[in-house]
Amino acid sequence: MLDFFEQQRRARQRSRLLLLLFSLLVLLLGFLLGQLFIWLTYFWGWHTNPWVWHHPMNYLWLLFVYSSMLTPGVLAWKRYRRGGFDLALQLNARCAYQLDSPEVRLLQQVSEEMAIAANCPMPSLWVYPDDQSINSFVFGHDSKDVALFVTQRALQDLNRQQLQAMVAHEFAHIVNADLLINYRLLIMLAVLAGPSEQAKSLWRAVLPGAQPQPQRAGKRSWLMQDARDSKSSGGMIFLIPIILLLSMLFWLLGTLGLWAGRWLRARFCRQRELLADARAVQFTRMNRFLAEMLWRAEHQNQGRVLAGGMAELLQHLLLLPSQPEHWLACHPPVKERILAIGGRALLREMGQQKRSDPEKAKQQLQQKAQQGLLPGDLLWQAPALGLGLAVCADSLALNHARKVRTALPDLLLDATRQPSLALALSTGLYLRAGNSGLTPFAQAQLAEVDAGAAGWLVEHQSLLASLFTAARLPLLELSMGALQALPLARLQSWLALLPRLDRDQAAEAPRAKLDAWLVWRYLQHHLQAKPPVAGRKRLSELGSPLWVLLSYLAWANGQAGHELWQQLKHELQLSQQQWLPEKALTPELLASSVKSVQQLRSFDKPRLMELCAQIITEDGQFSLEEYERLRLLADLLGLGLPQLRY
Amino acid sequence: MSVSLSLDQAVLDQALLAQSLPMAESNSWPWWAWLLVAIAVLIIIAIPYNRLVRLRNDWRNAWAQIDVQLKRRHDLVPNLVATVQGYAAHEKETLSAVMQARSGAEQLRQRAQADPVSSLAALGQAEGTLGLALGRLYAVSEAYPELKADSQFAELRASLEHTEDRIGFARQAYNDAVTLYATVRESIPYVFIASILGFAPIPLWQIVDDAERQVPQVRF
């Protein structure tokens, strides 16, 4: 059994040692810089005897150095003094108590339970919707302004026990007083960064080329100005090399101190993470779910970083950072964390599970294809994808994207991580959804936005054409992070271009057009995030838009049942006698319907998703097209996927 | 002359004796040294005492959390019974068993507020009995589809189950606090002063009913 009390005791001891080292480093750096000044003034003849410790000049320099180091510390203290509520506003997070969904209610429940287990007050709960990774963090200084942030993806993808383990980890940070320690570390790091920053300021003062870009134009440094103006009267030009030398030494020492400080912070924060993991196990009494959650989050977060301008500030607070393997990373590698909580057997189990997946998946694939549940002739066009398809077909309801992803070709996965290639890939997926190829017109249009993307798309369009529907959504999801890194203007021009790319194509089947529209709308929705619409309409008040939307789902399989319509019509109080004919479904109609349905009040949204699920599983099974339509619609409406029973 | 001399000598000896007294006393500790020793002893006792007080308050606070959750559970039970009564009035035996178990547990809870240490085992047993009675009530409710479909019943049942989860976590927090208290209390140097200063051993909250130990069987 894991002795989590012993684990905590060890981690606490190491933390104390590191905090002591940190303080010593600050003192040592200040002392060295003070000595530098003392000896320089001695060589210039302003100091009589630096060997005498109690000389007033020594005290003066030490006082100067320490006060100049403390100034950035005080500024950092003021900058980071904001509590959790202010941060929530900056991140555009949504208060959990104002949201009404099963996932958020679950978050509230497990948080209440963990507050009892941790014997500490409840923090305010916030959902961070703009992030596609599984992550969480706490921020604040004391129990009054602590805020716990959980990403929307974590709420959607984790089960109850895993979510509980995640929340327990964050409560452990609160109980261990890590918030205060992190705050102190930030200030200490600012203190250590002070000398090198001041050296840079000195350079800027001396060298005009070192001025920041906006200030550089038409300006000269004040010292050069002084030197030039006073050249006739003897001037201060002799000071320039002295200040340069001084600042260089200052910078060298300061930078060394800063890197040492960063290294110490990384070591320190790693200990605190291990301590928080051990305490989370104490709260939940289950190391398995914490290990599972960490494993899952690590594999799902690859290439995804926390969005927003606060990413750098928050890195050391996150459950999982964006660069876990970096030598200055504030978190130990996930494997080490799992081993530390006694998860050696679990790690082996998860590793074996991963290794045994391909064989199992292949068998499942063959079985499904034989049963006619999957179009087997298409699967072999891209063998790697076929494998993923088999895995996802096994549990389509929940882990669609993650499992397909494990089998995607490396070439495409690499493309999702680079903005330009992600743009090309998404364009290809859009065209594929509309059954359109890359025409010369489309190629020329895309080249205007990004020439590299057009070239890549031409080269790999045959691979994209062979992609099965199952890969489309995961690839789009994976590309989101890289696409968000593109300049806004380029992104907007590309989004505006997409619907025009297939304009010279012959008239396509309505279904293909609708799917392409859905992909475009999905991209637009996620790349141009807008605040969610607070709907007030009841399900029975929606009328025609609901009819259009449900018909779109009903026709996904090519046929729509009359009996189901009669049943739904009665429940939803709709006046229409039959599904909307497939031919009448147009992107414009669907667009206006989605807009209207977004006005639905949150209370009725889960019921709507249940109805949608009922429609696509009416015949006892569901195709990937049906599933993809449901998934995209759920995303557009800001809802989680319902449980699919088939 | 000689008399006066001897007298003078006596006076002189007395004076010398009087002067030598403080010199003889200077070989023992001065008063401030005793004061320092007293302060040191006080500190040596005060530090462990303060730690024990902190730990005692921790487990008392954890106990208060259990009390809050138990109160919540006991408050929910009459509402649940009233709802069931509306659909299954003739299941009097089951309903009265629940109410009896509830009132027994509530009495013990109130007694435990004043003296948790001595009432802990009895309260644990009473809560176990209440849990069993509620289990039977849920089993009875399966036979009444209308009752199962009643939203108020479903809501109350969910609240009770959620409260039981909370009690579980509160019990866990209490046991952790008591374990830490016991570990410190039985270590050196605390062990020498704990009993003298009135820090008694505290029992853990253990499951006293075998039925509660059993893993629930779920069938679909």
Short mmCIF file of C-alpha atoms in Angstrom, two decimals, chain A residues 5 109 112-114 116-117 119 164 282-283 285, chain B residues 61-62 65 69 162 165-166 169-170 172-173 176:
data_model
loop_
_atom_site.label_atom_id
_atom_site.label_comp_id
_atom_site.label_asym_id
_atom_site.label_seq_id
_atom_site.Cartn_x
_atom_site.Cartn_y
_atom_site.Cartn_z
CA PHE A 5 1.88 10.33 4.62
CA GLN A 109 -20.59 17.52 -6.56
CA GLU A 112 -18.01 19.57 -2.52
CA GLU A 113 -16.87 16.07 -1.65
CA MET A 114 -13.22 16.98 -1.96
CA ILE A 116 -15.04 17.86 2.90
CA ALA A 117 -12.21 15.35 2.46
CA ASN A 119 -11.35 19.93 5.33
CA GLN A 164 -12.58 13.64 -8.80
CA GLN A 282 -5.05 10.61 0.40
CA PHE A 283 -8.28 12.46 -0.36
CA ARG A 285 -8.02 6.82 -1.50
CA ASN B 61 -13.34 20.20 13.30
CA ALA B 62 -13.41 17.01 11.24
CA GLN B 65 -18.10 18.11 9.53
CA GLN B 69 -23.58 15.75 7.16
CA HIS B 162 -25.00 12.29 -2.32
CA ASP B 165 -20.94 10.07 -0.21
CA ARG B 166 -20.22 13.24 1.72
CA PHE B 169 -15.45 11.69 2.82
CA ALA B 170 -16.08 13.43 6.16
CA GLN B 172 -12.23 9.74 5.96
CA ALA B 173 -11.10 13.25 6.92
CA ASP B 176 -6.99 11.01 8.94
#
